[in-house]
Short mmCIF file of C-alpha atoms in Angstrom, two decimals:
data_model
loop_
_atom_site.label_atom_id
_atom_site.label_comp_id
_atom_site.label_asym_id
_atom_site.label_seq_id
_atom_site.Cartn_x
_atom_site.Cartn_y
_atom_site.Cartn_z
CA UNK A 13 49.23 -69.05 75.30
CA UNK A 14 46.23 -68.34 73.55
CA UNK A 15 45.73 -71.18 71.64
CA UNK A 16 42.73 -73.13 72.60
CA UNK A 17 43.47 -76.14 71.42
CA UNK A 18 45.86 -76.78 74.43
CA UNK A 19 42.51 -77.52 76.14
CA UNK A 20 41.06 -79.71 77.54
CA UNK A 21 44.42 -81.47 78.91
CA UNK A 22 42.77 -83.75 80.71
CA UNK A 23 40.04 -86.59 80.55
CA UNK A 24 36.97 -85.83 82.01
CA UNK A 25 37.46 -88.38 84.41
CA UNK A 26 39.99 -86.44 86.25
CA UNK A 27 37.48 -83.63 86.83
CA UNK A 28 35.29 -86.37 88.56
CA UNK A 29 38.10 -87.52 90.29
CA UNK A 30 38.53 -84.35 91.86
CA UNK A 31 35.26 -83.37 92.86
CA UNK A 32 33.68 -86.46 93.73
CA UNK A 33 36.86 -88.17 95.29
CA UNK A 34 38.22 -85.09 97.66
CA UNK A 35 34.26 -84.44 97.90
CA UNK A 36 33.41 -87.67 99.31
CA UNK A 37 36.58 -87.62 101.06
CA UNK A 38 35.82 -84.21 103.21
CA UNK A 39 32.40 -85.24 103.76
CA UNK A 40 33.14 -88.48 105.39
CA UNK A 41 36.49 -87.02 107.38
CA UNK A 42 34.03 -84.20 108.90
CA UNK A 43 30.96 -86.65 109.22
CA UNK A 44 33.38 -88.92 111.23
CA UNK A 45 34.98 -86.01 113.56
CA UNK A 46 31.14 -84.90 114.29
CA UNK A 47 30.67 -88.36 115.51
CA UNK A 48 34.29 -88.51 117.55
CA UNK A 49 33.23 -85.19 118.97
CA UNK A 50 29.84 -86.25 119.96
CA UNK A 51 31.34 -89.75 121.30
CA UNK A 52 34.46 -88.83 123.05
CA UNK A 53 33.88 -85.32 124.08
CA UNK A 54 30.09 -85.40 124.62
CA UNK A 55 29.62 -82.67 122.15
CA UNK A 56 25.54 -82.28 121.63
CA UNK A 57 24.75 -81.40 118.26
CA UNK A 58 21.84 -79.01 119.52
CA UNK A 59 20.70 -75.95 117.18
CA UNK A 60 23.25 -73.81 119.22
CA UNK A 61 26.11 -76.04 118.36
CA UNK A 62 24.78 -76.42 115.25
CA UNK A 63 24.51 -73.11 113.91
CA UNK A 64 27.01 -71.52 116.07
CA UNK A 65 29.55 -73.73 117.54
CA UNK A 66 28.13 -72.26 121.03
CA UNK A 67 30.60 -69.37 120.27
CA UNK A 68 33.59 -71.20 120.77
CA UNK A 69 35.88 -70.96 117.95
CA UNK A 70 39.12 -69.64 118.73
CA UNK A 71 41.11 -67.17 116.54
CA UNK A 72 43.11 -69.67 114.75
CA UNK A 73 40.27 -71.34 113.13
CA UNK A 74 38.27 -67.95 112.53
CA UNK A 75 41.59 -66.65 110.92
CA UNK A 76 41.72 -69.46 108.47
CA UNK A 77 38.37 -69.63 107.86
CA UNK A 78 38.14 -65.93 106.82
CA UNK A 79 41.04 -66.47 104.29
CA UNK A 80 39.30 -69.38 103.01
CA UNK A 81 35.73 -68.22 102.59
CA UNK A 82 36.89 -64.75 100.89
CA UNK A 83 39.25 -67.17 98.41
CA UNK A 84 35.89 -67.72 96.18
CA UNK A 85 36.46 -68.76 92.66
CA UNK A 86 35.37 -65.68 91.48
CA UNK A 87 38.31 -64.12 93.91
CA UNK A 88 40.63 -66.29 92.07
CA UNK A 89 39.70 -66.21 88.98
CA UNK A 90 38.68 -62.35 88.50
CA UNK A 91 41.34 -61.37 90.13
CA UNK A 92 43.72 -62.55 87.36
CA UNK A 93 41.21 -61.65 84.74
CA UNK A 94 41.43 -58.08 86.06
CA UNK A 95 44.93 -58.26 86.38
CA UNK A 96 45.05 -59.25 82.91
CA UNK A 97 42.71 -56.70 81.21
CA UNK A 98 42.66 -53.65 83.94
CA UNK A 99 44.31 -54.30 87.21
CA UNK A 100 42.18 -54.99 90.41
CA UNK A 101 41.96 -56.90 93.30
CA UNK A 102 40.66 -57.12 97.12
CA UNK A 103 41.77 -56.81 100.51
CA UNK A 104 39.83 -53.99 102.47
CA UNK A 105 36.31 -56.07 102.97
CA UNK A 106 38.25 -58.66 104.96
CA UNK A 107 39.53 -55.67 107.69
CA UNK A 108 36.12 -54.06 107.49
CA UNK A 109 33.88 -56.79 107.79
CA UNK A 110 36.35 -57.77 110.97
CA UNK A 111 35.31 -54.51 112.54
CA UNK A 112 31.92 -55.37 112.00
CA UNK A 113 31.99 -59.00 113.65
CA UNK A 114 34.10 -57.40 116.57
CA UNK A 115 31.09 -54.63 117.07
CA UNK A 116 28.66 -57.50 116.59
CA UNK A 117 30.19 -59.49 119.66
CA UNK A 118 30.76 -56.98 121.86
CA UNK A 119 26.84 -55.34 121.45
CA UNK A 120 25.01 -58.70 120.87
CA UNK A 121 26.78 -61.38 122.27
CA UNK A 122 23.85 -63.85 121.73
CA UNK A 123 22.89 -62.91 118.28
CA UNK A 124 22.92 -65.46 115.71
CA UNK A 125 22.85 -63.36 112.66
CA UNK A 126 23.45 -59.94 112.37
CA UNK A 127 19.65 -59.47 110.95
CA UNK A 128 18.31 -60.26 114.31
CA UNK A 129 19.76 -56.88 115.27
CA UNK A 130 17.80 -55.48 112.61
CA UNK A 131 14.75 -57.03 113.62
CA UNK A 132 15.72 -55.81 117.60
CA UNK A 133 16.32 -52.49 116.29
CA UNK A 134 13.87 -51.74 113.62
CA UNK A 135 11.03 -54.32 113.94
CA UNK A 136 9.53 -56.44 111.31
CA UNK A 137 9.57 -54.03 108.01
CA UNK A 138 13.27 -53.42 107.93
CA UNK A 139 14.06 -56.92 109.21
CA UNK A 140 12.11 -58.70 106.27
CA UNK A 141 13.52 -56.35 103.59
CA UNK A 142 16.94 -56.73 104.64
CA UNK A 143 16.88 -60.57 105.16
CA UNK A 144 15.58 -61.09 101.57
CA UNK A 145 18.22 -59.03 99.98
CA UNK A 146 20.75 -60.76 102.06
CA UNK A 147 19.25 -63.91 100.86
CA UNK A 148 19.45 -62.81 97.22
CA UNK A 149 22.91 -61.54 97.86
CA UNK A 150 24.08 -65.21 99.30
CA UNK A 151 22.57 -66.89 96.30
CA UNK A 152 24.26 -65.01 93.91
CA UNK A 153 27.65 -65.25 95.68
CA UNK A 154 27.09 -69.17 95.66
CA UNK A 155 25.92 -68.96 92.00
CA UNK A 156 28.88 -67.57 91.07
CA UNK A 157 31.00 -70.18 92.71
CA UNK A 158 29.60 -72.76 90.68
CA UNK A 159 29.52 -70.92 87.24
CA UNK A 160 33.18 -69.94 87.63
CA UNK A 161 34.07 -73.78 88.72
CA UNK A 162 32.09 -74.92 85.59
CA UNK A 163 33.95 -73.04 83.23
CA UNK A 164 37.10 -74.07 84.33
CA UNK A 165 36.54 -77.51 84.51
CA UNK A 166 34.85 -77.94 81.60
CA UNK A 167 37.59 -75.95 79.71
CA UNK A 168 40.43 -78.10 81.45
CA UNK A 169 38.75 -81.48 81.50
CA UNK A 170 35.93 -81.25 79.09
CA UNK A 171 33.58 -82.11 82.13
CA UNK A 172 30.17 -81.56 81.84
CA UNK A 173 29.10 -78.19 83.06
CA UNK A 174 25.68 -79.40 85.00
CA UNK A 175 27.81 -82.40 86.68
CA UNK A 176 30.14 -79.71 87.90
CA UNK A 177 27.17 -77.64 89.11
CA UNK A 178 25.11 -80.46 90.85
CA UNK A 179 28.17 -82.16 92.18
CA UNK A 180 29.89 -79.37 93.97
CA UNK A 181 27.28 -78.80 96.40
CA UNK A 182 26.66 -82.46 97.18
CA UNK A 183 29.65 -83.00 99.80
CA UNK A 184 29.48 -79.65 101.14
CA UNK A 185 25.70 -80.33 102.30
CA UNK A 186 26.54 -83.69 103.63
CA UNK A 187 29.07 -82.49 106.02
CA UNK A 188 26.99 -79.23 106.69
CA UNK A 189 24.04 -81.60 107.67
CA UNK A 190 25.89 -83.62 109.96
CA UNK A 191 28.60 -81.36 111.36
CA UNK A 192 26.96 -77.82 111.18
CA UNK A 193 29.34 -74.84 111.52
CA UNK A 194 32.09 -76.24 113.33
CA UNK A 195 32.55 -78.81 110.58
CA UNK A 196 32.59 -75.85 108.22
CA UNK A 197 35.36 -74.33 110.12
CA UNK A 198 37.47 -77.27 110.28
CA UNK A 199 37.03 -77.88 106.67
CA UNK A 200 38.26 -74.22 105.69
CA UNK A 201 41.06 -75.07 107.62
CA UNK A 202 42.46 -77.68 105.62
CA UNK A 203 41.46 -75.73 102.84
CA UNK A 204 43.58 -72.68 103.46
CA UNK A 205 46.53 -75.19 104.13
CA UNK A 206 46.36 -76.65 100.62
CA UNK A 207 45.79 -73.23 98.89
CA UNK A 208 48.73 -71.61 100.58
CA UNK A 209 50.95 -74.54 99.67
CA UNK A 210 49.92 -74.22 95.93
CA UNK A 211 50.04 -70.60 95.93
CA UNK A 212 53.72 -70.32 97.40
CA UNK A 213 55.01 -73.07 95.16
CA UNK A 214 53.51 -71.55 92.23
CA UNK A 215 55.18 -68.18 93.35
CA UNK A 216 58.67 -69.50 93.86
CA UNK A 217 58.12 -71.58 90.35
CA UNK A 218 57.41 -68.33 88.55
CA UNK A 219 59.94 -66.23 90.25
CA UNK A 220 62.79 -68.50 91.01
CA UNK A 221 63.11 -71.66 88.72
CA UNK A 222 60.56 -71.14 85.55
CA UNK A 223 62.16 -70.68 82.16
CA UNK A 224 59.56 -68.17 81.08
CA UNK A 225 60.22 -65.86 83.93
CA UNK A 226 62.78 -66.94 86.45
CA UNK A 227 63.39 -63.76 88.36
CA UNK A 228 61.43 -60.44 89.15
CA UNK A 229 64.05 -58.79 87.03
CA UNK A 230 63.03 -60.79 84.14
CA UNK A 231 59.27 -60.24 84.94
CA UNK A 232 60.14 -56.49 84.61
CA UNK A 233 61.66 -56.80 81.37
CA UNK A 234 58.79 -58.64 79.98
CA UNK A 235 56.26 -56.52 81.43
CA UNK A 236 58.10 -53.35 79.67
CA UNK A 237 58.43 -55.26 76.30
CA UNK A 238 54.62 -56.09 76.35
CA UNK A 239 53.73 -52.18 76.76
CA UNK A 240 55.70 -51.72 73.43
CA UNK A 241 54.17 -54.27 71.39
CA UNK A 242 50.74 -53.29 73.01
CA UNK A 243 50.40 -50.32 74.86
CA UNK A 244 47.41 -50.62 77.46
CA UNK A 245 44.82 -47.83 76.49
CA UNK A 246 43.85 -45.44 79.85
CA UNK A 247 47.40 -46.41 81.68
CA UNK A 248 49.51 -43.84 81.95
CA UNK A 249 52.34 -43.97 79.01
CA UNK A 250 50.42 -47.06 77.95
CA UNK A 251 52.71 -48.95 80.33
CA UNK A 252 51.81 -52.03 82.60
CA UNK A 253 54.18 -51.23 85.48
CA UNK A 254 51.89 -48.25 86.49
CA UNK A 255 49.41 -47.59 89.31
CA UNK A 256 47.58 -45.04 87.29
CA UNK A 257 45.27 -46.85 85.26
CA UNK A 258 41.54 -45.80 84.43
CA UNK A 259 40.15 -49.12 83.60
CA UNK A 260 41.71 -50.53 86.66
CA UNK A 261 39.93 -47.49 88.69
CA UNK A 262 36.58 -48.18 86.98
CA UNK A 263 37.06 -51.63 88.46
CA UNK A 264 38.08 -50.76 91.52
CA UNK A 265 34.44 -48.22 91.87
CA UNK A 266 32.59 -51.25 90.38
CA UNK A 267 34.05 -53.82 93.15
CA UNK A 268 33.59 -50.70 96.01
CA UNK A 269 29.69 -51.35 95.04
CA UNK A 270 29.72 -55.19 94.90
CA UNK A 271 32.17 -55.44 97.90
CA UNK A 272 34.66 -52.92 97.99
CA UNK A 273 38.12 -53.17 96.30
CA UNK A 274 41.83 -51.68 95.94
CA UNK A 275 43.15 -51.26 92.40
CA UNK A 276 46.65 -52.27 91.42
CA UNK A 277 48.77 -52.53 88.08
CA UNK A 278 47.72 -54.22 85.17
CA UNK A 279 49.06 -57.04 83.41
CA UNK A 280 47.65 -58.20 79.94
CA UNK A 281 48.76 -61.31 78.24
CA UNK A 282 52.14 -61.44 76.36
CA UNK A 283 52.83 -61.74 73.77
CA UNK A 284 49.15 -62.64 72.30
CA UNK A 285 46.00 -61.74 73.77
CA UNK A 286 43.05 -64.54 74.76
CA UNK A 287 39.51 -64.19 73.10
CA UNK A 288 36.79 -61.77 74.88
CA UNK A 289 34.92 -65.22 75.59
CA UNK A 290 37.95 -66.69 77.16
CA UNK A 291 38.34 -63.34 79.36
CA UNK A 292 34.91 -63.17 80.32
CA UNK A 293 34.92 -66.64 81.42
CA UNK A 294 38.23 -65.66 83.56
CA UNK A 295 40.18 -68.29 82.19
CA UNK A 296 43.39 -66.45 82.65
CA UNK A 297 44.37 -68.57 85.28
CA UNK A 298 44.60 -71.82 83.73
CA UNK A 299 46.18 -70.65 80.77
CA UNK A 300 49.12 -68.98 82.84
CA UNK A 301 49.54 -72.23 84.98
CA UNK A 302 49.82 -74.34 82.02
CA UNK A 303 52.41 -72.08 80.42
CA UNK A 304 54.61 -71.56 83.58
CA UNK A 305 54.22 -75.22 85.11
CA UNK A 306 52.71 -77.27 82.39
CA UNK A 307 49.80 -79.78 83.46
CA UNK A 308 50.99 -79.92 86.84
CA UNK A 309 50.23 -76.42 87.16
CA UNK A 310 46.57 -77.21 85.96
CA UNK A 311 46.08 -79.72 88.53
CA UNK A 312 47.01 -77.05 91.23
CA UNK A 313 44.69 -74.72 89.70
CA UNK A 314 41.73 -77.40 89.87
CA UNK A 315 42.79 -78.22 93.49
CA UNK A 316 42.74 -74.28 94.50
CA UNK A 317 39.38 -74.02 92.51
CA UNK A 318 37.94 -76.90 94.57
CA UNK A 319 39.20 -75.75 97.78
CA UNK A 320 37.91 -72.31 97.04
CA UNK A 321 34.37 -73.45 95.82
CA UNK A 322 33.65 -75.85 98.44
CA UNK A 323 34.96 -73.63 101.39
CA UNK A 324 33.25 -70.78 100.43
CA UNK A 325 29.84 -72.57 99.11
CA UNK A 326 29.97 -74.19 102.85
CA UNK A 327 30.16 -70.68 104.53
CA UNK A 328 27.32 -69.21 102.10
CA UNK A 329 25.50 -72.54 103.09
CA UNK A 330 25.79 -72.11 106.78
CA UNK A 331 24.90 -68.13 106.56
CA UNK A 332 21.66 -69.06 104.57
CA UNK A 333 20.68 -71.94 106.77
CA UNK A 334 21.12 -69.55 110.01
CA UNK A 335 18.87 -66.79 107.85
CA UNK A 336 16.11 -69.08 107.27
CA UNK A 337 16.27 -71.09 110.56
CA UNK A 338 16.22 -67.69 112.61
CA UNK A 339 15.17 -64.76 110.42
CA UNK A 340 12.52 -66.44 108.86
CA UNK A 341 11.12 -69.45 110.67
CA UNK A 342 11.63 -68.86 114.14
CA UNK A 343 11.15 -64.82 113.70
CA UNK A 344 7.77 -65.12 112.12
CA UNK A 345 6.33 -68.72 111.71
CA UNK A 346 7.16 -70.43 115.05
CA UNK A 347 8.85 -68.08 117.67
CA UNK A 348 8.45 -70.72 120.31
CA UNK A 349 10.72 -73.21 118.18
CA UNK A 350 12.18 -76.20 119.96
CA UNK A 351 15.95 -76.83 119.24
CA UNK A 352 15.12 -80.18 117.48
CA UNK A 353 12.81 -78.44 115.32
CA UNK A 354 15.14 -75.34 114.52
CA UNK A 355 17.67 -78.42 113.66
CA UNK A 356 15.06 -80.21 111.39
CA UNK A 357 14.59 -76.32 109.54
CA UNK A 358 18.10 -76.09 109.07
CA UNK A 359 18.85 -79.30 107.38
CA UNK A 360 15.79 -78.73 104.86
CA UNK A 361 17.31 -75.38 104.48
CA UNK A 362 20.98 -76.84 103.69
CA UNK A 363 18.85 -79.16 100.99
CA UNK A 364 17.12 -76.62 99.39
CA UNK A 365 20.03 -74.09 98.97
CA UNK A 366 22.07 -76.38 97.10
CA UNK A 367 19.78 -77.52 94.98
CA UNK A 368 18.49 -73.98 94.16
CA UNK A 369 22.17 -72.37 93.55
CA UNK A 370 22.90 -75.71 91.06
CA UNK A 371 19.84 -75.36 89.35
CA UNK A 372 20.01 -71.48 88.79
CA UNK A 373 24.05 -72.12 87.93
CA UNK A 374 23.29 -74.11 85.41
CA UNK A 375 20.78 -71.76 83.79
CA UNK A 376 23.34 -69.19 84.18
CA UNK A 377 25.90 -71.41 82.22
CA UNK A 378 23.66 -72.68 79.42
CA UNK A 379 22.16 -68.92 78.92
CA UNK A 380 25.83 -67.58 78.27
CA UNK A 381 26.49 -65.36 81.63
CA UNK A 382 30.20 -65.47 82.72
CA UNK A 383 31.51 -65.03 85.99
CA UNK A 384 33.08 -61.91 85.14
CA UNK A 385 29.80 -60.61 84.24
CA UNK A 386 28.05 -61.66 87.57
CA UNK A 387 31.25 -60.48 89.74
CA UNK A 388 30.90 -56.95 88.14
CA UNK A 389 27.19 -56.90 88.18
CA UNK A 390 26.30 -58.23 91.17
CA UNK A 391 26.14 -54.70 93.10
CA UNK A 392 23.56 -53.32 90.56
CA UNK A 393 21.75 -56.62 90.69
CA UNK A 394 21.30 -56.43 94.32
CA UNK A 395 20.85 -52.63 94.63
CA UNK A 396 19.16 -51.59 91.66
CA UNK A 397 17.76 -52.16 87.76
CA UNK A 398 20.59 -50.96 85.03
CA UNK A 399 21.35 -53.31 82.38
CA UNK A 400 24.89 -53.87 83.29
CA UNK A 401 27.94 -53.14 80.78
CA UNK A 402 31.10 -51.54 81.63
CA UNK A 403 30.21 -47.71 82.36
CA UNK A 404 26.39 -48.18 83.37
CA UNK A 405 28.08 -50.81 85.98
CA UNK A 406 30.21 -48.25 87.58
CA UNK A 407 27.47 -45.55 87.75
CA UNK A 408 24.87 -48.45 89.07
CA UNK A 409 27.44 -49.33 91.55
CA UNK A 410 28.46 -45.92 93.00
CA UNK A 411 24.63 -45.03 93.10
CA UNK A 412 24.19 -47.92 95.21
CA UNK A 413 27.03 -47.61 97.51
CA UNK A 414 26.90 -44.06 97.93
CA UNK A 415 22.91 -43.29 98.33
CA UNK A 416 23.16 -44.21 101.77
CA UNK A 417 25.67 -41.50 102.73
CA UNK A 418 22.80 -38.89 102.10
CA UNK A 419 19.71 -40.89 102.72
CA UNK A 420 20.91 -42.71 106.23
CA UNK A 421 21.46 -39.00 107.81
CA UNK A 422 18.63 -37.49 106.47
CA UNK A 423 16.16 -40.31 107.55
CA UNK A 424 18.10 -40.16 110.97
CA UNK A 425 17.60 -36.73 111.44
CA UNK A 426 13.89 -36.29 110.09
CA UNK A 427 13.07 -39.13 112.96
CA UNK A 428 15.22 -39.21 115.49
CA UNK A 429 15.41 -42.24 117.61
CA UNK A 430 17.83 -42.00 120.66
CA UNK A 431 18.40 -45.93 120.83
CA UNK A 432 20.14 -47.51 123.76
CA UNK A 433 22.55 -50.34 121.73
CA UNK A 434 22.97 -52.09 125.23
CA UNK A 435 19.26 -53.61 124.43
CA UNK A 436 21.12 -55.85 122.06
CA UNK A 437 22.29 -57.68 125.20
CA UNK A 438 18.45 -58.63 125.62
CA UNK A 439 18.94 -61.24 122.69
CA UNK A 440 18.71 -64.79 124.48
CA UNK A 441 20.41 -68.00 122.82
CA UNK A 442 17.98 -71.06 121.89
CA UNK A 443 16.16 -72.96 124.60
CA UNK A 444 17.86 -76.47 123.44
CA UNK A 445 16.49 -78.38 126.41
CA UNK A 446 14.76 -81.16 124.21
CA UNK A 447 18.24 -82.36 123.53
CA UNK A 448 19.07 -83.21 127.00
CA UNK A 449 17.30 -85.69 128.99
CA UNK A 450 18.56 -84.16 132.39
CA UNK A 451 16.36 -81.24 131.75
CA UNK A 452 12.78 -82.24 133.02
CA UNK A 453 10.95 -78.93 133.43
CA UNK A 454 10.43 -76.12 131.70
CA UNK A 455 11.65 -73.98 134.98
CA UNK A 456 14.91 -75.38 134.92
CA UNK A 457 15.23 -74.85 131.02
CA UNK A 458 14.80 -71.11 132.01
CA UNK A 459 17.19 -71.00 134.73
CA UNK A 460 19.69 -72.75 132.60
CA UNK A 461 19.15 -70.46 129.46
CA UNK A 462 19.59 -67.25 132.10
CA UNK A 463 22.88 -68.78 133.38
CA UNK A 464 24.14 -69.18 129.98
CA UNK A 465 23.43 -65.67 129.24
CA UNK A 466 25.22 -64.65 132.43
CA UNK A 467 28.33 -66.42 131.63
CA UNK A 468 28.50 -64.89 128.33
CA UNK A 469 28.02 -61.40 129.52
CA UNK A 470 30.97 -61.94 132.08
CA UNK A 471 33.05 -63.48 129.63
CA UNK A 472 32.60 -60.35 127.32
CA UNK A 473 33.60 -58.19 129.86
CA UNK A 474 36.74 -60.04 130.57
CA UNK A 475 37.68 -59.58 126.55
CA UNK A 476 36.32 -56.25 126.03
CA UNK A 477 39.49 -54.36 126.10
CA UNK A 478 41.48 -57.34 123.71
CA UNK A 479 38.35 -56.62 121.30
CA UNK A 480 38.56 -52.73 121.42
CA UNK A 481 42.09 -53.00 120.59
CA UNK A 482 41.57 -55.81 117.64
CA UNK A 483 38.53 -53.36 116.27
CA UNK A 484 41.02 -50.32 116.17
CA UNK A 485 43.75 -51.81 114.81
CA UNK A 486 41.59 -53.37 111.48
CA UNK A 487 40.10 -49.97 111.02
CA UNK A 488 43.83 -48.32 111.05
CA UNK A 489 44.97 -50.94 108.72
CA UNK A 490 42.00 -50.72 106.49
CA UNK A 491 42.60 -46.95 106.08
CA UNK A 492 46.34 -47.04 105.62
CA UNK A 493 45.86 -49.51 102.65
CA UNK A 494 42.80 -47.63 101.19
CA UNK A 495 44.68 -44.31 101.13
CA UNK A 496 48.02 -46.04 100.23
CA UNK A 497 46.59 -47.90 96.88
CA UNK A 498 44.52 -44.77 96.15
CA UNK A 499 47.13 -42.13 96.54
#
């Protein structure tokens, strides 16, 4: 399984076909969907619709979007890498951020980004600092997507890494430009369906029909035999079937700094290990897929990777577009910007973000930075300045994560501010009257904005109880998983 001569298994045309073909198909379908909504449902693509979908997205699309957005290329690739080397996963952040999203909806129903709350609460200095950090983080996440995709598509098809880095954002930019965040939600629903079909199919093949495994019992036997051949240093008894793994615990701490995580049992390759370069490039998944399912399995990996990269890339694109449009342009350059001006800036932001991340990804690919390096170092890169290898990475991430535990109460009690969080409801939606020729004067425009705000508050009162229930449920599940995984 560790013979690198088995790759590439496809001609580069297969890689171009998947990225260009599927990317173009999604771009065309989402653009046509946006046109149909405008033509037959009178949906005006103003700034509020483009960047918030007028807050009308229902639970089903939101749930699929959450799954799709968190199924990053790094999630797919490094989860198998750390499962191979140590054992680590990621589940708690989804529930944690669900709580944050619910509280944001409750306290600031008209906010476009969470950074608007920071500006309203702490003013320009705090807002600018956090906005810059957020922008850097989004760039690194997007770059990580492209670097991981470039490694795997290059390995499997021999496709040029530069082409991968620039072609992936192309389709995303097209349908984001025309359809905004609603097109992103619709696309992510399709991506989620495809990813689930492939994951479930792979699971049944491995545990039911594969000649290499074929059953859970056989998997247990293979893992026990592998531990006897090559015990895992730091694991209890050198076993693979254990939750007591020092390296797995350290990886968990790294992910806590970079985005939270929970550790699971280790599963190194059996019987022959991969090289360090292959591990760092997160290439365990395509090797495993080829061994278990042949070329069909490798195609499935490429399809999953395509879905993961494009869906997460579209989410990052919308996030950065909102940040640039509302938190930089509208906050400090043109506070009285019209809806059309905001749309124009958002389009520039989409194109600029795609070009910037592709260029950085190409540089990192040729500089030899792997997806594993980026995903483990991101907490330090964002929050500090430590040169990342394994243990310093743990220390740096833990310092970045735990410092606010001391600093936040300290700063709060030094200069207390009895802030009334109800003031967040003062945030207003954008005046998009320039998209509607029926609005003839400023007075009518103001009145319409006030009516929208009133309707939003009435709706929020109606769903207050379900929101509180959802928040408490998410908190309870997150705590249960955290405790059960670390006991």
